[in-house]
Amino acid sequence: MNITTILDQIDLGSIALPEFQRGYVWNRDQVRGLMNSLYRRHPIGSLLVWQTKTEQAIDHARGDGKLSTGTVKLLLDGQQRITSFYGIVRGRPPQFFDGNVQAFTGLYFNLEDEIFEFYAPVKMKDNPLWVNVTELMQQGVGVFIGHLLKIPELSLNLTTYINALNKLEGIKNINLHIEEVTGEDKTVDVVVEILVLQYLLCQIISYIRKIRLRIALKFC
């Protein structure tokens, strides 16, 4: 499912966040890292959701947003990534948000260096090569190309800048793999147990990687 569709599903109440999940805890460096990976088309991992009936989800969903009828996907793994991108694209947090909006507010992209930074007036004010990412996602590439065409001194590298704009906007069309936990037997206790096991597995994998790295460095 591409990122745009995921965000639309959140707006429709088809994807929500369970109340037992922690709030939004990412900082600006993590948000910049996510966007840099997406821009360079690096993998950012899959999402894990619990598909359950709406009447069951109502008792476990975070926030006051209306849920879709029938079934709902409760986001078990991927909240930080999806919340970050939702905030950047929509210019506001999702209905289930609980955290610091400044973590994803005011993100800019440099068309020449192809880097992401948060707004710094001294460096970015009146500089057409620094693009407000939220405005680009909402207004489209055409508006920004129009701005660039009005500045003759940028004409030499215009193609490069346009390619960067298209690549940046194209992040919205990146597909993310979604793994689903389904079944009538899946209760909150079962789902929480799955989350705990997944967390432990990630910790074990991380530990093994560190050991392998130490061994490799030792014999270099």
PDB file of C-alpha atoms in Angstrom:
ATOM      1  CA  MET A   1       0.000   0.000   0.000  1.00  0.00           C
ATOM      2  CA  ASN A   2       1.470   3.370  -0.937  1.00  0.00           C
ATOM      3  CA  ILE A   3       1.986   6.082   1.650  1.00  0.00           C
ATOM      4  CA  THR A   4      -0.725   8.375   0.265  1.00  0.00           C
ATOM      5  CA  THR A   5      -3.309   5.602   0.571  1.00  0.00           C
ATOM      6  CA  ILE A   6      -2.190   4.860   4.126  1.00  0.00           C
ATOM      7  CA  LEU A   7      -2.687   8.488   5.107  1.00  0.00           C
ATOM      8  CA  ASP A   8      -6.107   8.515   3.433  1.00  0.00           C
ATOM      9  CA  GLN A   9      -7.017   5.364   5.365  1.00  0.00           C
ATOM     10  CA  ILE A  10      -6.130   7.150   8.601  1.00  0.00           C
ATOM     11  CA  ASP A  11      -8.399  10.070   7.666  1.00  0.00           C
ATOM     12  CA  LEU A  12     -11.235   7.624   6.920  1.00  0.00           C
ATOM     13  CA  GLY A  13     -10.791   5.867  10.243  1.00  0.00           C
ATOM     14  CA  SER A  14      -9.770   2.607   8.564  1.00  0.00           C
ATOM     15  CA  ILE A  15      -6.336   2.738  10.208  1.00  0.00           C
ATOM     16  CA  ALA A  16      -6.096   3.768  13.849  1.00  0.00           C
ATOM     17  CA  LEU A  17      -3.768   3.460  16.821  1.00  0.00           C
ATOM     18  CA  PRO A  18      -4.492   1.151  19.765  1.00  0.00           C
ATOM     19  CA  GLU A  19      -4.583   2.780  23.174  1.00  0.00           C
ATOM     20  CA  PHE A  20      -1.918   0.446  24.565  1.00  0.00           C
ATOM     21  CA  GLN A  21       0.650   1.944  22.188  1.00  0.00           C
ATOM     22  CA  ARG A  22       2.965   4.644  23.506  1.00  0.00           C
ATOM     23  CA  GLY A  23       2.636   8.195  22.218  1.00  0.00           C
ATOM     24  CA  TYR A  24       4.769   9.875  19.581  1.00  0.00           C
ATOM     25  CA  VAL A  25       8.356  10.066  20.844  1.00  0.00           C
ATOM     26  CA  TRP A  26      10.510  10.755  17.786  1.00  0.00           C
ATOM     27  CA  ASN A  27      12.793  13.786  17.598  1.00  0.00           C
ATOM     28  CA  ARG A  28      13.770  15.924  14.628  1.00  0.00           C
ATOM     29  CA  ASP A  29      16.894  13.937  13.824  1.00  0.00           C
ATOM     30  CA  GLN A  30      14.832  10.769  13.503  1.00  0.00           C
ATOM     31  CA  VAL A  31      12.316  12.523  11.271  1.00  0.00           C
ATOM     32  CA  ARG A  32      15.090  13.855   9.026  1.00  0.00           C
ATOM     33  CA  GLY A  33      16.596  10.377   8.885  1.00  0.00           C
ATOM     34  CA  LEU A  34      13.265   8.889   7.822  1.00  0.00           C
ATOM     35  CA  MET A  35      12.742  11.448   5.072  1.00  0.00           C
ATOM     36  CA  ASN A  36      16.303  11.050   3.844  1.00  0.00           C
ATOM     37  CA  SER A  37      15.808   7.279   3.579  1.00  0.00           C
ATOM     38  CA  LEU A  38      12.519   7.722   1.730  1.00  0.00           C
ATOM     39  CA  TYR A  39      14.002  10.296  -0.643  1.00  0.00           C
ATOM     40  CA  ARG A  40      16.905   8.001  -1.493  1.00  0.00           C
ATOM     41  CA  ARG A  41      14.486   5.066  -1.768  1.00  0.00           C
ATOM     42  CA  HIS A  42      16.132   3.115   1.017  1.00  0.00           C
ATOM     43  CA  PRO A  43      13.961   0.520   2.786  1.00  0.00           C
ATOM     44  CA  ILE A  44      12.313   1.739   5.992  1.00  0.00           C
ATOM     45  CA  GLY A  45      10.737  -1.519   7.135  1.00  0.00           C
ATOM     46  CA  SER A  46       7.218  -2.888   6.993  1.00  0.00           C
ATOM     47  CA  LEU A  47       4.164  -2.025   9.070  1.00  0.00           C
ATOM     48  CA  LEU A  48       2.336  -4.393  11.397  1.00  0.00           C
ATOM     49  CA  VAL A  49      -1.416  -3.977  11.910  1.00  0.00           C
ATOM     50  CA  TRP A  50      -4.126  -5.812  13.794  1.00  0.00           C
ATOM     51  CA  GLN A  51      -7.237  -6.139  11.653  1.00  0.00           C
ATOM     52  CA  THR A  52     -10.277  -6.411  13.872  1.00  0.00           C
ATOM     53  CA  LYS A  53     -13.976  -5.624  13.884  1.00  0.00           C
ATOM     54  CA  THR A  54     -14.879  -1.992  14.436  1.00  0.00           C
ATOM     55  CA  GLU A  55     -16.988  -2.754  17.501  1.00  0.00           C
ATOM     56  CA  GLN A  56     -13.962  -4.354  19.135  1.00  0.00           C
ATOM     57  CA  ALA A  57     -11.583  -1.621  17.972  1.00  0.00           C
ATOM     58  CA  ILE A  58     -13.739   1.148  19.480  1.00  0.00           C
ATOM     59  CA  ASP A  59     -12.774   0.006  22.965  1.00  0.00           C
ATOM     60  CA  HIS A  60      -9.063  -0.081  22.147  1.00  0.00           C
ATOM     61  CA  ALA A  61      -8.445   2.807  19.722  1.00  0.00           C
ATOM     62  CA  ARG A  62      -6.610   5.940  20.835  1.00  0.00           C
ATOM     63  CA  GLY A  63      -8.217   9.355  20.312  1.00  0.00           C
ATOM     64  CA  ASP A  64     -11.744  10.531  19.567  1.00  0.00           C
ATOM     65  CA  GLY A  65     -11.717  10.075  15.799  1.00  0.00           C
ATOM     66  CA  LYS A  66     -14.538   8.206  14.097  1.00  0.00           C
ATOM     67  CA  LEU A  67     -13.676   4.692  12.949  1.00  0.00           C
ATOM     68  CA  SER A  68     -14.804   3.156   9.676  1.00  0.00           C
ATOM     69  CA  THR A  69     -17.623   0.629   9.717  1.00  0.00           C
ATOM     70  CA  GLY A  70     -16.912  -3.077   9.383  1.00  0.00           C
ATOM     71  CA  THR A  71     -13.239  -3.593  10.189  1.00  0.00           C
ATOM     72  CA  VAL A  72     -10.345  -1.423  11.327  1.00  0.00           C
ATOM     73  CA  LYS A  73      -6.590  -1.880  11.142  1.00  0.00           C
ATOM     74  CA  LEU A  74      -4.929  -0.954  14.432  1.00  0.00           C
ATOM     75  CA  LEU A  75      -1.310   0.076  13.917  1.00  0.00           C
ATOM     76  CA  LEU A  76       0.975  -2.103  16.032  1.00  0.00           C
ATOM     77  CA  ASP A  77       4.367  -1.307  14.529  1.00  0.00           C
ATOM     78  CA  GLY A  78       5.187   1.745  12.432  1.00  0.00           C
ATOM     79  CA  GLN A  79       3.420   4.479  14.369  1.00  0.00           C
ATOM     80  CA  GLN A  80       6.450   6.765  14.615  1.00  0.00           C
ATOM     81  CA  ARG A  81       7.157   6.532  10.867  1.00  0.00           C
ATOM     82  CA  ILE A  82       3.556   6.971   9.746  1.00  0.00           C
ATOM     83  CA  THR A  83       2.830   9.765  12.234  1.00  0.00           C
ATOM     84  CA  SER A  84       5.940  11.635  11.075  1.00  0.00           C
ATOM     85  CA  PHE A  85       4.998  11.445   7.433  1.00  0.00           C
ATOM     86  CA  TYR A  86       1.346  12.236   8.144  1.00  0.00           C
ATOM     87  CA  GLY A  87       2.402  15.400   9.976  1.00  0.00           C
ATOM     88  CA  ILE A  88       4.710  16.463   7.158  1.00  0.00           C
ATOM     89  CA  VAL A  89       2.211  15.822   4.346  1.00  0.00           C
ATOM     90  CA  ARG A  90      -0.952  17.039   6.063  1.00  0.00           C
ATOM     91  CA  GLY A  91       0.678  19.853   8.012  1.00  0.00           C
ATOM     92  CA  ARG A  92      -1.042  18.622  11.184  1.00  0.00           C
ATOM     93  CA  PRO A  93      -0.910  15.521  13.388  1.00  0.00           C
ATOM     94  CA  PRO A  94      -3.288  12.556  12.941  1.00  0.00           C
ATOM     95  CA  GLN A  95      -6.377  12.220  15.128  1.00  0.00           C
ATOM     96  CA  PHE A  96      -4.676   9.705  17.426  1.00  0.00           C
ATOM     97  CA  PHE A  97      -1.635  11.922  18.029  1.00  0.00           C
ATOM     98  CA  ASP A  98      -0.070  12.366  21.444  1.00  0.00           C
ATOM     99  CA  GLY A  99       3.326  14.056  21.390  1.00  0.00           C
ATOM    100  CA  ASN A 100       5.331  17.068  20.240  1.00  0.00           C
ATOM    101  CA  VAL A 101       4.270  18.447  16.838  1.00  0.00           C
ATOM    102  CA  GLN A 102       7.505  20.420  16.564  1.00  0.00           C
ATOM    103  CA  ALA A 103       9.301  17.164  15.813  1.00  0.00           C
ATOM    104  CA  PHE A 104       7.922  17.216  12.249  1.00  0.00           C
ATOM    105  CA  THR A 105       6.955  20.879  11.778  1.00  0.00           C
ATOM    106  CA  GLY A 106       8.967  23.167   9.508  1.00  0.00           C
ATOM    107  CA  LEU A 107      10.934  20.602   7.518  1.00  0.00           C
ATOM    108  CA  TYR A 108      12.737  21.980   4.448  1.00  0.00           C
ATOM    109  CA  PHE A 109      14.630  20.392   1.564  1.00  0.00           C
ATOM    110  CA  ASN A 110      17.558  21.827  -0.360  1.00  0.00           C
ATOM    111  CA  LEU A 111      17.251  21.263  -4.113  1.00  0.00           C
ATOM    112  CA  GLU A 112      20.969  21.601  -4.730  1.00  0.00           C
ATOM    113  CA  ASP A 113      22.471  19.584  -1.878  1.00  0.00           C
ATOM    114  CA  GLU A 114      19.456  17.247  -1.575  1.00  0.00           C
ATOM    115  CA  ILE A 115      19.385  17.395   2.214  1.00  0.00           C
ATOM    116  CA  PHE A 116      16.636  17.887   4.782  1.00  0.00           C
ATOM    117  CA  GLU A 117      16.843  20.449   7.570  1.00  0.00           C
ATOM    118  CA  PHE A 118      14.375  22.206   9.809  1.00  0.00           C
ATOM    119  CA  TYR A 119      13.672  25.843   9.164  1.00  0.00           C
ATOM    120  CA  ALA A 120      16.489  28.245   9.999  1.00  0.00           C
ATOM    121  CA  PRO A 121      15.603  31.835   8.971  1.00  0.00           C
ATOM    122  CA  VAL A 122      19.159  33.084   8.502  1.00  0.00           C
ATOM    123  CA  LYS A 123      20.007  30.261   6.103  1.00  0.00           C
ATOM    124  CA  MET A 124      16.689  29.693   4.351  1.00  0.00           C
ATOM    125  CA  LYS A 125      14.660  32.896   4.217  1.00  0.00           C
ATOM    126  CA  ASP A 126      14.189  34.129   0.625  1.00  0.00           C
ATOM    127  CA  ASN A 127      16.361  31.274  -0.706  1.00  0.00           C
ATOM    128  CA  PRO A 128      14.387  29.507  -3.474  1.00  0.00           C
ATOM    129  CA  LEU A 129      16.559  26.409  -3.225  1.00  0.00           C
ATOM    130  CA  TRP A 130      15.142  25.658   0.221  1.00  0.00           C
ATOM    131  CA  VAL A 131      11.684  24.139  -0.228  1.00  0.00           C
ATOM    132  CA  ASN A 132       9.062  23.757   2.490  1.00  0.00           C
ATOM    133  CA  VAL A 133       8.318  20.028   2.279  1.00  0.00           C
ATOM    134  CA  THR A 134       4.765  20.339   3.602  1.00  0.00           C
ATOM    135  CA  GLU A 135       3.896  23.033   1.070  1.00  0.00           C
ATOM    136  CA  LEU A 136       5.342  20.939  -1.740  1.00  0.00           C
ATOM    137  CA  MET A 137       3.325  17.879  -0.706  1.00  0.00           C
ATOM    138  CA  GLN A 138       0.136  19.934  -0.549  1.00  0.00           C
ATOM    139  CA  GLN A 139       0.562  22.265  -3.542  1.00  0.00           C
ATOM    140  CA  GLY A 140       2.410  20.003  -5.962  1.00  0.00           C
ATOM    141  CA  VAL A 141       5.583  20.360  -7.997  1.00  0.00           C
ATOM    142  CA  GLY A 142       4.139  22.770 -10.568  1.00  0.00           C
ATOM    143  CA  VAL A 143       3.917  25.683  -8.141  1.00  0.00           C
ATOM    144  CA  PHE A 144       7.576  25.391  -7.201  1.00  0.00           C
ATOM    145  CA  ILE A 145       8.735  24.971 -10.780  1.00  0.00           C
ATOM    146  CA  GLY A 146       6.924  28.221 -11.522  1.00  0.00           C
ATOM    147  CA  HIS A 147       8.903  29.947  -8.785  1.00  0.00           C
ATOM    148  CA  LEU A 148      12.203  28.632 -10.165  1.00  0.00           C
ATOM    149  CA  LEU A 149      11.379  29.722 -13.731  1.00  0.00           C
ATOM    150  CA  LYS A 150      11.120  33.315 -12.534  1.00  0.00           C
ATOM    151  CA  ILE A 151      14.773  33.328 -11.416  1.00  0.00           C
ATOM    152  CA  PRO A 152      17.106  33.480 -14.471  1.00  0.00           C
ATOM    153  CA  GLU A 153      20.264  32.662 -12.532  1.00  0.00           C
ATOM    154  CA  LEU A 154      18.847  29.228 -11.672  1.00  0.00           C
ATOM    155  CA  SER A 155      18.209  28.256 -15.295  1.00  0.00           C
ATOM    156  CA  LEU A 156      21.558  26.478 -15.711  1.00  0.00           C
ATOM    157  CA  ASN A 157      20.618  23.798 -13.164  1.00  0.00           C
ATOM    158  CA  LEU A 158      16.855  23.937 -13.646  1.00  0.00           C
ATOM    159  CA  THR A 159      16.573  20.324 -14.818  1.00  0.00           C
ATOM    160  CA  THR A 160      18.431  19.111 -11.728  1.00  0.00           C
ATOM    161  CA  TYR A 161      16.119  21.071  -9.448  1.00  0.00           C
ATOM    162  CA  ILE A 162      12.982  19.822 -11.202  1.00  0.00           C
ATOM    163  CA  ASN A 163      14.178  16.240 -10.923  1.00  0.00           C
ATOM    164  CA  ALA A 164      14.768  16.744  -7.198  1.00  0.00           C
ATOM    165  CA  LEU A 165      11.270  18.208  -6.771  1.00  0.00           C
ATOM    166  CA  ASN A 166       9.674  15.267  -8.581  1.00  0.00           C
ATOM    167  CA  LYS A 167      11.689  12.769  -6.578  1.00  0.00           C
ATOM    168  CA  LEU A 168      10.698  14.493  -3.337  1.00  0.00           C
ATOM    169  CA  GLU A 169       6.995  14.557  -4.162  1.00  0.00           C
ATOM    170  CA  GLY A 170       7.252  10.953  -5.355  1.00  0.00           C
ATOM    171  CA  ILE A 171       7.835   9.832  -1.780  1.00  0.00           C
ATOM    172  CA  LYS A 172       4.050   9.824  -1.397  1.00  0.00           C
ATOM    173  CA  ASN A 173       3.806   6.993  -3.925  1.00  0.00           C
ATOM    174  CA  ILE A 174       6.290   4.671  -2.216  1.00  0.00           C
ATOM    175  CA  ASN A 175       4.745   1.332  -1.288  1.00  0.00           C
ATOM    176  CA  LEU A 176       5.123  -0.043   2.214  1.00  0.00           C
ATOM    177  CA  HIS A 177       4.585  -3.689   3.011  1.00  0.00           C
ATOM    178  CA  ILE A 178       1.870  -4.269   5.620  1.00  0.00           C
ATOM    179  CA  GLU A 179       1.767  -7.425   7.702  1.00  0.00           C
ATOM    180  CA  GLU A 180      -1.615  -8.181   9.249  1.00  0.00           C
ATOM    181  CA  VAL A 181      -2.584  -9.961  12.446  1.00  0.00           C
ATOM    182  CA  THR A 182      -6.051 -11.391  11.842  1.00  0.00           C
ATOM    183  CA  GLY A 183      -8.430 -14.003  13.241  1.00  0.00           C
ATOM    184  CA  GLU A 184     -11.385 -14.190  15.581  1.00  0.00           C
ATOM    185  CA  ASP A 185      -9.126 -15.604  18.306  1.00  0.00           C
ATOM    186  CA  LYS A 186      -6.947 -12.483  18.421  1.00  0.00           C
ATOM    187  CA  THR A 187      -7.686 -10.586  21.636  1.00  0.00           C
ATOM    188  CA  VAL A 188      -5.846  -7.605  23.109  1.00  0.00           C
ATOM    189  CA  ASP A 189      -3.799  -9.942  25.314  1.00  0.00           C
ATOM    190  CA  VAL A 190      -2.754 -12.048  22.315  1.00  0.00           C
ATOM    191  CA  VAL A 191      -1.814  -8.974  20.275  1.00  0.00           C
ATOM    192  CA  VAL A 192       0.212  -7.468  23.115  1.00  0.00           C
ATOM    193  CA  GLU A 193       2.048 -10.784  23.474  1.00  0.00           C
ATOM    194  CA  ILE A 194       2.875 -10.683  19.755  1.00  0.00           C
ATOM    195  CA  LEU A 195       4.249  -7.168  20.163  1.00  0.00           C
ATOM    196  CA  VAL A 196       6.412  -8.194  23.111  1.00  0.00           C
ATOM    197  CA  LEU A 197       7.797 -11.178  21.214  1.00  0.00           C
ATOM    198  CA  GLN A 198       8.518  -8.989  18.191  1.00  0.00           C
ATOM    199  CA  TYR A 199      10.352  -6.477  20.394  1.00  0.00           C
ATOM    200  CA  LEU A 200      12.445  -9.237  21.991  1.00  0.00           C
ATOM    201  CA  LEU A 201      13.275 -10.665  18.575  1.00  0.00           C
ATOM    202  CA  CYS A 202      14.433  -7.251  17.358  1.00  0.00           C
ATOM    203  CA  GLN A 203      16.628  -6.894  20.457  1.00  0.00           C
ATOM    204  CA  ILE A 204      18.186 -10.330  19.868  1.00  0.00           C
ATOM    205  CA  ILE A 205      18.856  -9.557  16.195  1.00  0.00           C
ATOM    206  CA  SER A 206      20.416  -6.228  17.136  1.00  0.00           C
ATOM    207  CA  TYR A 207      22.626  -7.936  19.720  1.00  0.00           C
ATOM    208  CA  ILE A 208      23.769 -10.591  17.225  1.00  0.00           C
ATOM    209  CA  ARG A 209      24.667  -7.904  14.687  1.00  0.00           C
ATOM    210  CA  LYS A 210      26.766  -6.079  17.277  1.00  0.00           C
ATOM    211  CA  ILE A 211      28.607  -9.294  18.187  1.00  0.00           C
ATOM    212  CA  ARG A 212      29.302 -10.036  14.512  1.00  0.00           C
ATOM    213  CA  LEU A 213      30.603  -6.510  14.004  1.00  0.00           C
ATOM    214  CA  ARG A 214      32.939  -6.808  16.985  1.00  0.00           C
ATOM    215  CA  ILE A 215      34.263 -10.137  15.715  1.00  0.00           C
ATOM    216  CA  ALA A 216      34.773  -8.725  12.229  1.00  0.00           C
ATOM    217  CA  LEU A 217      36.641  -5.688  13.577  1.00  0.00           C
ATOM    218  CA  LYS A 218      38.780  -7.899  15.805  1.00  0.00           C
ATOM    219  CA  PHE A 219      40.093  -9.923  12.882  1.00  0.00           C
ATOM    220  CA  CYS A 220      40.470  -7.088  10.393  1.00  0.00           C
TER     221      CYS A 220
END
